[in-house]
mmCIF file of C-alpha atoms in Angstrom:
data_model
loop_
_atom_site.group_PDB
_atom_site.id
_atom_site.type_symbol
_atom_site.label_atom_id
_atom_site.label_comp_id
_atom_site.label_asym_id
_atom_site.label_seq_id
_atom_site.Cartn_x
_atom_site.Cartn_y
_atom_site.Cartn_z
ATOM 1 C CA UNK H 1 -94.412 -83.469 6.073
ATOM 2 C CA UNK H 2 -96.304 -83.416 2.813
ATOM 3 C CA UNK H 3 -99.199 -81.557 4.380
ATOM 4 C CA UNK H 4 -96.718 -78.950 5.596
ATOM 5 C CA UNK H 5 -95.306 -78.569 2.118
ATOM 6 C CA UNK H 6 -98.698 -77.798 0.686
ATOM 7 C CA UNK H 7 -99.527 -75.498 3.602
ATOM 8 C CA UNK H 8 -96.426 -73.537 2.643
ATOM 9 C CA UNK H 9 -97.570 -73.392 -0.963
ATOM 10 C CA UNK H 10 -100.941 -72.042 0.113
ATOM 11 C CA UNK H 11 -99.262 -69.399 2.191
ATOM 12 C CA UNK H 12 -97.259 -68.223 -0.814
ATOM 13 C CA UNK H 13 -100.367 -68.399 -2.975
ATOM 14 C CA UNK H 14 -102.382 -66.347 -0.544
ATOM 15 C CA UNK H 15 -99.725 -63.648 -0.563
ATOM 16 C CA UNK H 16 -99.683 -63.609 -4.370
ATOM 17 C CA UNK H 17 -103.401 -63.735 -5.153
ATOM 18 C CA UNK H 18 -105.058 -60.580 -6.388
ATOM 19 C CA UNK H 19 -107.739 -59.621 -8.907
ATOM 20 C CA UNK H 20 -106.385 -60.146 -12.394
ATOM 21 C CA UNK H 21 -104.284 -63.159 -11.516
ATOM 22 C CA UNK H 22 -104.833 -65.994 -13.939
ATOM 23 C CA UNK H 23 -105.577 -69.537 -12.914
ATOM 24 C CA UNK H 24 -102.520 -70.843 -14.715
ATOM 25 C CA UNK H 25 -100.368 -68.412 -12.728
ATOM 26 C CA UNK H 26 -101.832 -69.750 -9.501
ATOM 27 C CA UNK H 27 -101.205 -73.322 -10.604
ATOM 28 C CA UNK H 28 -97.644 -72.512 -11.584
ATOM 29 C CA UNK H 29 -96.954 -70.838 -8.253
ATOM 30 C CA UNK H 30 -98.237 -73.797 -6.225
ATOM 31 C CA UNK H 31 -96.469 -76.341 -8.395
ATOM 32 C CA UNK H 32 -93.206 -74.435 -8.182
ATOM 33 C CA UNK H 33 -93.444 -73.962 -4.428
ATOM 34 C CA UNK H 34 -94.168 -77.607 -3.754
ATOM 35 C CA UNK H 35 -91.768 -79.041 -6.296
ATOM 36 C CA UNK H 36 -88.861 -76.645 -6.340
ATOM 37 C CA UNK H 37 -88.873 -74.994 -2.956
ATOM 38 C CA UNK H 38 -90.158 -77.894 -0.880
ATOM 39 C CA UNK H 39 -88.603 -80.650 -2.957
ATOM 40 C CA UNK H 40 -91.560 -82.899 -3.607
ATOM 41 C CA UNK H 41 -90.663 -85.705 -5.960
ATOM 42 C CA UNK H 42 -93.917 -85.401 -7.842
ATOM 43 C CA UNK H 43 -96.594 -82.747 -7.905
ATOM 44 C CA UNK H 44 -99.899 -83.938 -9.155
ATOM 45 C CA UNK H 45 -103.153 -82.299 -10.021
ATOM 46 C CA UNK H 46 -102.738 -78.711 -8.945
ATOM 47 C CA UNK H 47 -106.080 -77.206 -9.851
ATOM 48 C CA UNK H 48 -107.324 -73.658 -10.013
ATOM 49 C CA UNK H 49 -110.997 -72.992 -10.490
ATOM 50 C CA UNK H 50 -112.640 -69.697 -11.253
ATOM 51 C CA UNK H 51 -116.138 -69.117 -12.444
ATOM 52 C CA UNK H 52 -118.919 -71.616 -11.873
ATOM 53 C CA UNK H 53 -117.858 -73.621 -8.920
ATOM 54 C CA UNK H 54 -118.739 -77.302 -8.850
ATOM 55 C CA UNK H 55 -120.182 -77.263 -12.333
ATOM 56 C CA UNK H 56 -119.641 -79.981 -13.070
ATOM 57 C CA UNK H 57 -117.158 -80.475 -10.288
ATOM 58 C CA UNK H 58 -114.454 -78.645 -8.336
ATOM 59 C CA UNK H 59 -111.677 -80.562 -10.060
ATOM 60 C CA UNK H 60 -111.479 -78.655 -13.286
ATOM 61 C CA UNK H 61 -108.043 -77.941 -14.442
ATOM 62 C CA UNK H 62 -105.924 -75.219 -15.876
ATOM 63 C CA UNK H 63 -108.223 -72.849 -17.633
ATOM 64 C CA UNK H 64 -106.726 -69.446 -18.120
ATOM 65 C CA UNK H 65 -109.091 -66.945 -16.586
ATOM 66 C CA UNK H 66 -108.744 -63.864 -14.533
ATOM 67 C CA UNK H 67 -109.550 -64.413 -10.901
ATOM 68 C CA UNK H 68 -110.757 -60.877 -10.456
ATOM 69 C CA UNK H 69 -113.185 -61.045 -13.312
ATOM 70 C CA UNK H 70 -114.517 -64.361 -12.198
ATOM 71 C CA UNK H 71 -114.896 -62.959 -8.681
ATOM 72 C CA UNK H 72 -113.082 -65.715 -6.897
ATOM 73 C CA UNK H 73 -110.578 -68.415 -7.339
ATOM 74 C CA UNK H 74 -110.339 -71.684 -5.594
ATOM 75 C CA UNK H 75 -107.145 -73.562 -5.714
ATOM 76 C CA UNK H 76 -106.719 -77.132 -4.775
ATOM 77 C CA UNK H 77 -103.676 -79.237 -5.014
ATOM 78 C CA UNK H 78 -102.567 -82.766 -4.524
ATOM 79 C CA UNK H 79 -99.002 -83.781 -4.187
ATOM 80 C CA UNK H 80 -97.658 -87.251 -4.550
ATOM 81 C CA UNK H 81 -95.411 -87.420 -1.576
ATOM 82 C CA UNK H 82 -97.312 -89.687 0.704
ATOM 83 C CA UNK H 83 -100.031 -87.205 1.425
ATOM 84 C CA UNK H 84 -102.463 -85.228 -0.634
ATOM 85 C CA UNK H 85 -104.020 -82.051 0.544
ATOM 86 C CA UNK H 86 -106.723 -79.793 -0.745
ATOM 87 C CA UNK H 87 -107.709 -76.519 0.760
ATOM 88 C CA UNK H 88 -109.425 -73.480 -0.507
ATOM 89 C CA UNK H 89 -107.962 -70.008 -0.570
ATOM 90 C CA UNK H 90 -110.174 -67.480 -2.277
ATOM 91 C CA UNK H 91 -109.963 -64.052 -3.776
ATOM 92 C CA UNK H 92 -112.871 -61.795 -4.488
ATOM 93 C CA UNK H 93 -113.388 -58.373 -5.905
ATOM 94 C CA UNK H 94 -116.161 -55.869 -5.712
ATOM 95 C CA UNK H 95 -118.049 -57.506 -8.535
ATOM 96 C CA UNK H 96 -118.159 -60.773 -6.727
ATOM 97 C CA UNK H 97 -119.192 -59.868 -3.235
ATOM 98 C CA UNK H 98 -122.825 -60.915 -3.601
ATOM 99 C CA UNK H 99 -122.012 -64.311 -5.005
ATOM 100 C CA UNK H 100 -119.225 -64.795 -2.535
ATOM 101 C CA UNK H 101 -121.596 -64.078 0.303
ATOM 102 C CA UNK H 102 -123.859 -66.865 -0.890
ATOM 103 C CA UNK H 103 -120.867 -69.139 -0.789
ATOM 104 C CA UNK H 104 -120.165 -67.972 2.713
ATOM 105 C CA UNK H 105 -123.427 -69.565 3.707
ATOM 106 C CA UNK H 106 -122.073 -72.914 2.597
ATOM 107 C CA UNK H 107 -118.686 -72.742 4.277
ATOM 108 C CA UNK H 108 -119.801 -73.021 7.914
ATOM 109 C CA UNK H 109 -121.335 -76.395 7.119
ATOM 110 C CA UNK H 110 -117.993 -77.852 6.109
ATOM 111 C CA UNK H 111 -116.081 -77.922 9.387
ATOM 112 C CA UNK H 112 -119.126 -79.650 10.796
ATOM 113 C CA UNK H 113 -118.899 -82.246 8.097
ATOM 114 C CA UNK H 114 -115.254 -82.835 8.928
ATOM 115 C CA UNK H 115 -115.968 -83.068 12.631
ATOM 116 C CA UNK H 116 -118.711 -85.576 11.992
ATOM 117 C CA UNK H 117 -116.631 -87.520 9.545
ATOM 118 C CA UNK H 118 -113.589 -87.917 11.749
ATOM 119 C CA UNK H 119 -115.555 -88.886 14.805
ATOM 120 C CA UNK H 120 -114.428 -92.473 14.393
ATOM 121 C CA UNK H 121 -111.921 -93.613 16.961
ATOM 122 C CA UNK H 122 -109.132 -96.126 16.766
ATOM 123 C CA UNK H 123 -110.356 -99.643 17.255
ATOM 124 C CA UNK H 124 -113.833 -98.742 16.198
ATOM 125 C CA UNK H 125 -115.695 -100.660 13.579
ATOM 126 C CA UNK H 126 -118.561 -98.246 13.706
ATOM 127 C CA UNK H 127 -119.815 -97.121 10.372
ATOM 128 C CA UNK H 128 -118.169 -93.729 10.467
ATOM 129 C CA UNK H 129 -119.614 -92.830 7.081
ATOM 130 C CA UNK H 130 -123.078 -92.950 8.636
ATOM 131 C CA UNK H 131 -122.456 -89.632 10.394
ATOM 132 C CA UNK H 132 -121.970 -87.875 7.091
ATOM 133 C CA UNK H 133 -124.916 -86.162 5.446
ATOM 134 C CA UNK H 134 -127.011 -88.198 3.065
ATOM 135 C CA UNK H 135 -126.805 -87.338 -0.617
ATOM 136 C CA UNK H 136 -130.329 -85.972 -0.573
ATOM 137 C CA UNK H 137 -129.375 -83.496 2.152
ATOM 138 C CA UNK H 138 -127.103 -81.643 -0.244
ATOM 139 C CA UNK H 139 -129.016 -81.960 -3.460
ATOM 140 C CA UNK H 140 -128.153 -85.271 -5.047
ATOM 141 C CA UNK H 141 -130.554 -88.119 -5.825
ATOM 142 C CA UNK H 142 -128.420 -90.937 -4.460
ATOM 143 C CA UNK H 143 -125.049 -91.781 -2.954
ATOM 144 C CA UNK H 144 -123.492 -92.749 -6.261
ATOM 145 C CA UNK H 145 -124.325 -89.394 -7.771
ATOM 146 C CA UNK H 146 -122.807 -87.688 -4.737
ATOM 147 C CA UNK H 147 -119.805 -89.976 -4.453
ATOM 148 C CA UNK H 148 -116.483 -88.182 -3.998
ATOM 149 C CA UNK H 149 -118.163 -85.047 -2.730
ATOM 150 C CA UNK H 150 -118.482 -86.411 0.802
ATOM 151 C CA UNK H 151 -115.939 -89.112 1.346
ATOM 152 C CA UNK H 152 -112.802 -90.136 3.123
ATOM 153 C CA UNK H 153 -109.952 -92.237 1.875
ATOM 154 C CA UNK H 154 -106.676 -93.415 3.260
ATOM 155 C CA UNK H 155 -103.389 -91.894 2.199
ATOM 156 C CA UNK H 156 -100.064 -93.641 2.164
ATOM 157 C CA UNK H 157 -97.495 -93.969 -0.552
ATOM 158 C CA UNK H 158 -100.417 -93.557 -2.916
ATOM 159 C CA UNK H 159 -103.105 -90.969 -2.496
ATOM 160 C CA UNK H 160 -105.963 -93.478 -2.671
ATOM 161 C CA UNK H 161 -105.721 -96.208 -0.116
ATOM 162 C CA UNK H 162 -107.862 -97.988 2.404
ATOM 163 C CA UNK H 163 -109.851 -97.226 4.415
ATOM 164 C CA UNK H 164 -112.649 -95.992 2.241
ATOM 165 C CA UNK H 165 -115.234 -93.928 4.083
ATOM 166 C CA UNK H 166 -118.289 -93.254 1.978
ATOM 167 C CA UNK H 167 -121.980 -93.708 2.366
ATOM 168 C CA UNK H 168 -121.898 -95.406 -1.035
ATOM 169 C CA UNK H 169 -119.974 -98.452 0.183
ATOM 170 C CA UNK H 170 -118.940 -98.172 3.829
ATOM 171 C CA UNK H 171 -122.302 -98.713 5.446
ATOM 172 C CA UNK H 172 -122.241 -102.294 4.225
ATOM 173 C CA UNK H 173 -118.462 -102.741 4.105
ATOM 174 C CA UNK H 174 -116.814 -100.718 6.894
ATOM 175 C CA UNK H 175 -113.084 -100.689 7.489
ATOM 176 C CA UNK H 176 -111.660 -100.788 10.986
ATOM 177 C CA UNK H 177 -110.077 -97.523 12.082
ATOM 178 C CA UNK H 178 -106.570 -98.042 13.452
ATOM 179 C CA UNK H 179 -104.000 -95.732 15.062
ATOM 180 C CA UNK H 180 -101.541 -94.327 12.563
ATOM 181 C CA UNK H 181 -103.990 -94.289 9.687
ATOM 182 C CA UNK H 182 -103.988 -91.071 7.708
ATOM 183 C CA UNK H 183 -107.218 -90.035 6.042
ATOM 184 C CA UNK H 184 -108.199 -87.375 3.619
ATOM 185 C CA UNK H 185 -111.702 -86.149 4.406
ATOM 186 C CA UNK H 186 -113.311 -84.519 1.421
ATOM 187 C CA UNK H 187 -116.357 -82.388 2.089
ATOM 188 C CA UNK H 188 -118.767 -80.407 -0.026
ATOM 189 C CA UNK H 189 -121.719 -78.196 0.625
ATOM 190 C CA UNK H 190 -123.844 -76.378 -1.966
ATOM 191 C CA UNK H 191 -124.661 -72.716 -1.785
ATOM 192 C CA UNK H 192 -128.161 -71.351 -2.029
ATOM 193 C CA UNK H 193 -127.714 -69.965 -5.539
ATOM 194 C CA UNK H 194 -128.087 -73.455 -6.985
ATOM 195 C CA UNK H 195 -124.773 -73.775 -8.700
ATOM 196 C CA UNK H 196 -121.892 -72.688 -6.528
ATOM 197 C CA UNK H 197 -120.596 -74.531 -3.521
ATOM 198 C CA UNK H 198 -117.757 -74.816 -1.072
ATOM 199 C CA UNK H 199 -115.412 -77.729 -0.829
ATOM 200 C CA UNK H 200 -112.741 -78.339 1.741
ATOM 201 C CA UNK H 201 -110.504 -81.308 2.264
ATOM 202 C CA UNK H 202 -108.642 -81.890 5.477
ATOM 203 C CA UNK H 203 -106.274 -84.612 6.483
ATOM 204 C CA UNK H 204 -106.145 -86.310 9.830
ATOM 205 C CA UNK H 205 -104.001 -88.894 11.508
ATOM 206 C CA UNK H 206 -105.651 -91.360 13.874
ATOM 207 C CA UNK H 207 -104.091 -91.423 17.321
ATOM 208 C CA UNK H 208 -104.541 -93.794 20.254
ATOM 209 C CA UNK H 209 -107.123 -91.495 21.764
ATOM 210 C CA UNK H 210 -108.657 -89.716 18.802
ATOM 211 C CA UNK H 211 -107.254 -87.844 15.891
ATOM 212 C CA UNK H 212 -105.173 -84.849 14.875
ATOM 213 C CA UNK H 213 -105.807 -82.595 11.896
ATOM 214 C CA UNK H 214 -102.512 -82.287 10.030
ATOM 215 C CA UNK H 215 -103.580 -79.772 7.403
ATOM 216 C CA UNK H 216 -103.096 -76.412 9.024
ATOM 217 C CA UNK H 217 -103.755 -73.724 6.465
ATOM 218 C CA UNK H 218 -106.964 -71.942 7.562
ATOM 219 C CA UNK H 219 -109.992 -73.190 5.684
ATOM 220 C CA UNK H 220 -112.840 -72.565 8.076
ATOM 221 C CA UNK H 221 -113.543 -69.160 6.515
ATOM 222 C CA UNK H 222 -113.351 -67.714 3.038
ATOM 223 C CA UNK H 223 -110.144 -65.756 2.837
ATOM 224 C CA UNK H 224 -109.981 -62.396 1.118
ATOM 225 C CA UNK H 225 -106.729 -61.915 -0.726
ATOM 226 C CA UNK H 226 -104.610 -58.891 -0.119
ATOM 227 C CA UNK H 227 -101.735 -58.014 2.102
ATOM 228 C CA UNK H 228 -102.624 -57.327 5.732
ATOM 229 C CA UNK H 229 -101.202 -54.105 7.129
ATOM 230 C CA UNK H 230 -99.554 -54.943 10.409
ATOM 231 C CA UNK H 231 -98.998 -52.120 12.867
ATOM 232 C CA UNK H 232 -97.475 -52.007 16.328
ATOM 233 C CA UNK H 233 -101.027 -52.260 17.606
ATOM 234 C CA UNK H 234 -101.956 -55.299 15.518
ATOM 235 C CA UNK H 235 -103.346 -55.971 12.077
ATOM 236 C CA UNK H 236 -105.042 -52.998 10.482
ATOM 237 C CA UNK H 237 -108.595 -53.693 9.294
ATOM 238 C CA UNK H 238 -108.843 -53.742 5.504
ATOM 239 C CA UNK H 239 -112.234 -52.003 5.397
ATOM 240 C CA UNK H 240 -111.818 -48.208 5.813
ATOM 241 C CA UNK H 241 -115.021 -48.066 7.886
ATOM 242 C CA UNK H 242 -113.553 -50.566 10.308
ATOM 243 C CA UNK H 243 -110.353 -48.539 10.472
ATOM 244 C CA UNK H 244 -112.333 -45.411 11.168
ATOM 245 C CA UNK H 245 -114.316 -47.116 13.913
ATOM 246 C CA UNK H 246 -111.166 -48.486 15.480
ATOM 247 C CA UNK H 247 -109.530 -45.073 15.365
ATOM 248 C CA UNK H 248 -112.554 -43.459 16.993
ATOM 249 C CA UNK H 249 -112.533 -46.068 19.708
ATOM 250 C CA UNK H 250 -108.874 -45.368 20.480
ATOM 251 C CA UNK H 251 -109.377 -41.613 20.583
ATOM 252 C CA UNK H 252 -112.401 -41.873 22.831
ATOM 253 C CA UNK H 253 -110.392 -43.585 25.501
ATOM 254 C CA UNK I 1 -103.396 -95.844 -29.130
ATOM 255 C CA UNK I 2 -100.762 -96.557 -31.701
ATOM 256 C CA UNK I 3 -99.554 -99.620 -29.862
ATOM 257 C CA UNK I 4 -103.075 -100.902 -29.471
ATOM 258 C CA UNK I 5 -104.247 -100.554 -33.040
ATOM 259 C CA UNK I 6 -101.046 -100.051 -34.901
ATOM 260 C CA UNK I 7 -102.474 -97.159 -36.843
ATOM 261 C CA UNK I 8 -100.604 -94.285 -35.260
ATOM 262 C CA UNK I 9 -103.681 -92.222 -34.558
ATOM 263 C CA UNK I 10 -102.883 -88.711 -33.543
ATOM 264 C CA UNK I 11 -106.257 -87.108 -32.914
ATOM 265 C CA UNK I 12 -109.893 -87.930 -32.424
ATOM 266 C CA UNK I 13 -110.686 -87.977 -36.142
ATOM 267 C CA UNK I 14 -107.840 -90.342 -36.873
ATOM 268 C CA UNK I 15 -108.937 -92.486 -33.953
ATOM 269 C CA UNK I 16 -112.389 -92.844 -35.440
ATOM 270 C CA UNK I 17 -110.945 -93.674 -38.841
ATOM 271 C CA UNK I 18 -108.840 -96.427 -37.309
ATOM 272 C CA UNK I 19 -111.712 -97.752 -35.325
ATOM 273 C CA UNK I 20 -113.875 -98.118 -38.413
ATOM 274 C CA UNK I 21 -111.229 -100.367 -39.991
ATOM 275 C CA UNK I 22 -110.766 -102.469 -36.877
ATOM 276 C CA UNK I 23 -112.156 -105.929 -36.236
ATOM 277 C CA UNK I 24 -113.056 -104.815 -32.731
ATOM 278 C CA UNK I 25 -116.547 -103.686 -31.928
ATOM 279 C CA UNK I 26 -115.242 -101.004 -29.608
ATOM 280 C CA UNK I 27 -112.111 -99.890 -27.851
ATOM 281 C CA UNK I 28 -112.154 -99.276 -24.113
ATOM 282 C CA UNK I 29 -109.374 -96.991 -22.898
ATOM 283 C CA UNK I 30 -108.281 -96.214 -19.362
ATOM 284 C CA UNK I 31 -104.876 -94.808 -20.333
ATOM 285 C CA UNK I 32 -105.347 -91.063 -20.195
ATOM 286 C CA UNK I 33 -102.994 -90.472 -23.102
ATOM 287 C CA UNK I 34 -105.207 -92.666 -25.252
ATOM 288 C CA UNK I 35 -108.275 -90.940 -23.855
ATOM 289 C CA UNK I 36 -106.773 -87.642 -24.908
ATOM 290 C CA UNK I 37 -106.097 -88.883 -28.426
ATOM 291 C CA UNK I 38 -109.608 -90.215 -28.806
ATOM 292 C CA UNK I 39 -111.634 -87.475 -27.179
ATOM 293 C CA UNK I 40 -109.332 -84.463 -27.503
ATOM 294 C CA UNK I 41 -109.992 -84.055 -23.801
ATOM 295 C CA UNK I 42 -107.308 -83.707 -21.183
ATOM 296 C CA UNK I 43 -108.338 -83.619 -17.566
ATOM 297 C CA UNK I 44 -104.957 -83.042 -16.055
ATOM 298 C CA UNK I 45 -102.383 -85.042 -14.227
ATOM 299 C CA UNK I 46 -104.957 -85.814 -11.583
ATOM 300 C CA UNK I 47 -106.277 -88.703 -13.648
ATOM 301 C CA UNK I 48 -103.058 -89.779 -15.274
ATOM 302 C CA UNK I 49 -102.351 -92.914 -13.285
ATOM 303 C CA UNK I 50 -105.651 -93.610 -11.601
ATOM 304 C CA UNK I 51 -106.894 -96.194 -14.135
ATOM 305 C CA UNK I 52 -110.382 -95.017 -13.275
ATOM 306 C CA UNK I 53 -111.521 -92.611 -15.989
ATOM 307 C CA UNK I 54 -112.218 -94.172 -19.312
ATOM 308 C CA UNK I 55 -113.633 -93.685 -22.734
ATOM 309 C CA UNK I 56 -115.357 -96.066 -25.096
ATOM 310 C CA UNK I 57 -114.631 -95.681 -28.784
ATOM 311 C CA UNK I 58 -117.188 -97.627 -30.824
ATOM 312 C CA UNK I 59 -116.411 -98.993 -34.251
ATOM 313 C CA UNK I 60 -118.573 -96.276 -35.737
ATOM 314 C CA UNK I 61 -119.602 -93.033 -34.220
ATOM 315 C CA UNK I 62 -118.104 -90.775 -31.639
ATOM 316 C CA UNK I 63 -116.327 -91.834 -28.499
ATOM 317 C CA UNK I 64 -118.361 -91.800 -25.361
ATOM 318 C CA UNK I 65 -116.526 -90.093 -22.557
ATOM 319 C CA UNK I 66 -117.874 -92.390 -19.904
ATOM 320 C CA UNK I 67 -116.417 -91.630 -16.545
ATOM 321 C CA UNK I 68 -114.298 -88.806 -17.855
ATOM 322 C CA UNK I 69 -115.802 -86.406 -15.430
ATOM 323 C CA UNK I 70 -113.534 -85.655 -12.546
ATOM 324 C CA UNK I 71 -114.671 -87.010 -9.239
ATOM 325 C CA UNK I 72 -118.232 -86.970 -8.066
ATOM 326 C CA UNK I 73 -121.307 -86.016 -9.941
ATOM 327 C CA UNK I 74 -122.108 -82.645 -11.444
ATOM 328 C CA UNK I 75 -124.017 -80.161 -9.405
ATOM 329 C CA UNK I 76 -127.793 -80.482 -9.403
ATOM 330 C CA UNK I 77 -127.904 -77.298 -11.417
ATOM 331 C CA UNK I 78 -125.643 -78.766 -14.069
ATOM 332 C CA UNK I 79 -127.822 -81.836 -14.183
ATOM 333 C CA UNK I 80 -130.910 -79.703 -14.600
ATOM 334 C CA UNK I 81 -129.317 -77.909 -17.519
ATOM 335 C CA UNK I 82 -128.777 -81.232 -19.246
ATOM 336 C CA UNK I 83 -125.039 -80.810 -19.253
ATOM 337 C CA UNK I 84 -123.098 -83.430 -21.172
ATOM 338 C CA UNK I 85 -121.349 -84.069 -17.916
ATOM 339 C CA UNK I 86 -124.578 -85.089 -16.259
ATOM 340 C CA UNK I 87 -124.202 -88.680 -17.363
ATOM 341 C CA UNK I 88 -122.560 -91.820 -16.173
ATOM 342 C CA UNK I 89 -121.978 -91.579 -12.439
ATOM 343 C CA UNK I 90 -118.458 -92.298 -11.334
ATOM 344 C CA UNK I 91 -117.417 -95.879 -11.116
ATOM 345 C CA UNK I 92 -114.069 -96.922 -9.855
ATOM 346 C CA UNK I 93 -112.223 -99.144 -7.500
ATOM 347 C CA UNK I 94 -109.856 -96.317 -6.613
ATOM 348 C CA UNK I 95 -106.804 -98.446 -7.235
ATOM 349 C CA UNK I 96 -107.865 -101.000 -4.688
ATOM 350 C CA UNK I 97 -109.073 -98.644 -1.969
ATOM 351 C CA UNK I 98 -112.476 -100.097 -2.753
ATOM 352 C CA UNK I 99 -112.479 -103.763 -1.832
ATOM 353 C CA UNK I 100 -113.963 -106.371 -4.204
ATOM 354 C CA UNK I 101 -117.071 -106.953 -2.127
ATOM 355 C CA UNK I 102 -118.027 -103.312 -2.663
ATOM 356 C CA UNK I 103 -118.921 -104.260 -6.209
ATOM 357 C CA UNK I 104 -117.456 -101.293 -8.020
ATOM 358 C CA UNK I 105 -115.798 -103.415 -10.716
ATOM 359 C CA UNK I 106 -119.158 -104.951 -11.543
ATOM 360 C CA UNK I 107 -120.605 -101.459 -11.691
ATOM 361 C CA UNK I 108 -117.991 -100.385 -14.244
ATOM 362 C CA UNK I 109 -118.619 -103.517 -16.305
ATOM 363 C CA UNK I 110 -122.366 -102.952 -16.169
ATOM 364 C CA UNK I 111 -122.062 -99.389 -17.430
ATOM 365 C CA UNK I 112 -119.762 -100.451 -20.247
ATOM 366 C CA UNK I 113 -122.141 -103.222 -21.234
ATOM 367 C CA UNK I 114 -125.097 -100.842 -21.301
ATOM 368 C CA UNK I 115 -123.248 -98.559 -23.685
ATOM 369 C CA UNK I 116 -122.246 -101.469 -25.895
ATOM 370 C CA UNK I 117 -125.799 -102.799 -25.962
ATOM 371 C CA UNK I 118 -127.073 -99.382 -26.978
ATOM 372 C CA UNK I 119 -124.888 -99.638 -30.055
ATOM 373 C CA UNK I 120 -125.487 -103.326 -30.702
ATOM 374 C CA UNK I 121 -121.830 -104.048 -30.016
ATOM 375 C CA UNK I 122 -122.104 -106.171 -26.896
ATOM 376 C CA UNK I 123 -121.371 -109.387 -28.791
ATOM 377 C CA UNK I 124 -118.450 -107.933 -30.704
ATOM 378 C CA UNK I 125 -114.816 -108.186 -29.578
ATOM 379 C CA UNK I 126 -113.931 -105.460 -27.108
ATOM 380 C CA UNK I 127 -110.428 -104.034 -27.155
ATOM 381 C CA UNK I 128 -108.822 -102.534 -24.070
ATOM 382 C CA UNK I 129 -105.575 -100.694 -23.492
ATOM 383 C CA UNK I 130 -104.930 -101.137 -19.779
ATOM 384 C CA UNK I 131 -107.438 -102.357 -17.249
ATOM 385 C CA UNK I 132 -107.651 -103.378 -13.612
ATOM 386 C CA UNK I 133 -107.924 -107.165 -13.326
ATOM 387 C CA UNK I 134 -111.125 -107.028 -11.310
ATOM 388 C CA UNK I 135 -112.801 -104.921 -13.997
ATOM 389 C CA UNK I 136 -111.610 -107.299 -16.689
ATOM 390 C CA UNK I 137 -112.915 -110.274 -14.733
ATOM 391 C CA UNK I 138 -116.232 -108.519 -14.217
ATOM 392 C CA UNK I 139 -116.463 -107.917 -17.964
ATOM 393 C CA UNK I 140 -115.747 -111.582 -18.558
ATOM 394 C CA UNK I 141 -118.426 -112.611 -16.118
ATOM 395 C CA UNK I 142 -120.761 -110.428 -18.128
ATOM 396 C CA UNK I 143 -119.983 -112.392 -21.252
ATOM 397 C CA UNK I 144 -116.973 -110.656 -22.722
ATOM 398 C CA UNK I 145 -114.016 -112.790 -23.606
ATOM 399 C CA UNK I 146 -110.567 -111.424 -23.890
ATOM 400 C CA UNK I 147 -107.578 -112.507 -25.886
ATOM 401 C CA UNK I 148 -104.121 -111.140 -26.376
ATOM 402 C CA UNK I 149 -103.537 -108.737 -29.177
ATOM 403 C CA UNK I 150 -102.368 -110.687 -32.207
ATOM 404 C CA UNK I 151 -98.793 -110.085 -33.200
ATOM 405 C CA UNK I 152 -98.563 -107.583 -36.006
#
């Protein structure tokens, strides 16, 4: 339920995002959607981040900057309603395409991280954190320095609960995975420019036979803000060259 | 802050003034409102009830924003630039999500002790506002004794 509420907030945010939007406006929109429209009892830690991503960390809060000028905006949110949820909608403008493309290189690594991280099955006592990348693989000297960038944690009435899944502690102290557990899986991967990165958090529920991802807003690709133009023949490509190519293809039939 | 020291501090300067008059060697704060008074730093509602980010206000000198950074370490690039945020890796029990045998409380206590030793304050009384019991016990095992705040 809580994951759905935040999915709805991201949908509204995606529709609203455009170059020139300020971070505080994005935060206000998400907070209002989750609290007022969806009725969450408590909205916590809605973050909007423009500019240098992951420097020092994705969770930087409430600076007032223009998304367009900063080339992209990443919004994360947690709600205190049993479940927290962080996903990453983005906006870019012409100034930011080059940097955004470098970030694109990082994004495909993240679903893989999630897949590896949630490979644990109910009843298993395997060290599920061992399938996550080592700190050195993504640029950190040790697991403590990288802690919280690749981790999983249970979610219940509080947003930090057992089990803890982290290479920092779980290899020596694993928790048993049980059906009904709900995890947040927080993933991070650096881009090649040395300072930006992508970060996606998904939530899963452990089932008798595996797991189900309960966060549904698309996060596997960077999203470009802007209204899609839907026609009777489908969604119109945003890029005029693509539209021209599609038109030529139709006329050549 | 005001309930801890009874001096009604309202900003970082006032906090330092109060600290200099205190019998405590340092004040350790996990309450984010106190952290905001002392450091003039607010890191959002995210940290408000986590009891995991903290600051250490020594009797003299500026507060050290140990653990104030939000989640995880800075990027390698930030570390290379010598960012102020490139210090003090995160330590926390995550409100019990970390079990005692994982040793995170001892890690917090160790980092606090290192900072106190740097300032020659490790044998002085240490004040705290709120603290997780396992962190307090770890501090005690490291030699710190605690006592209730005397009635004013």
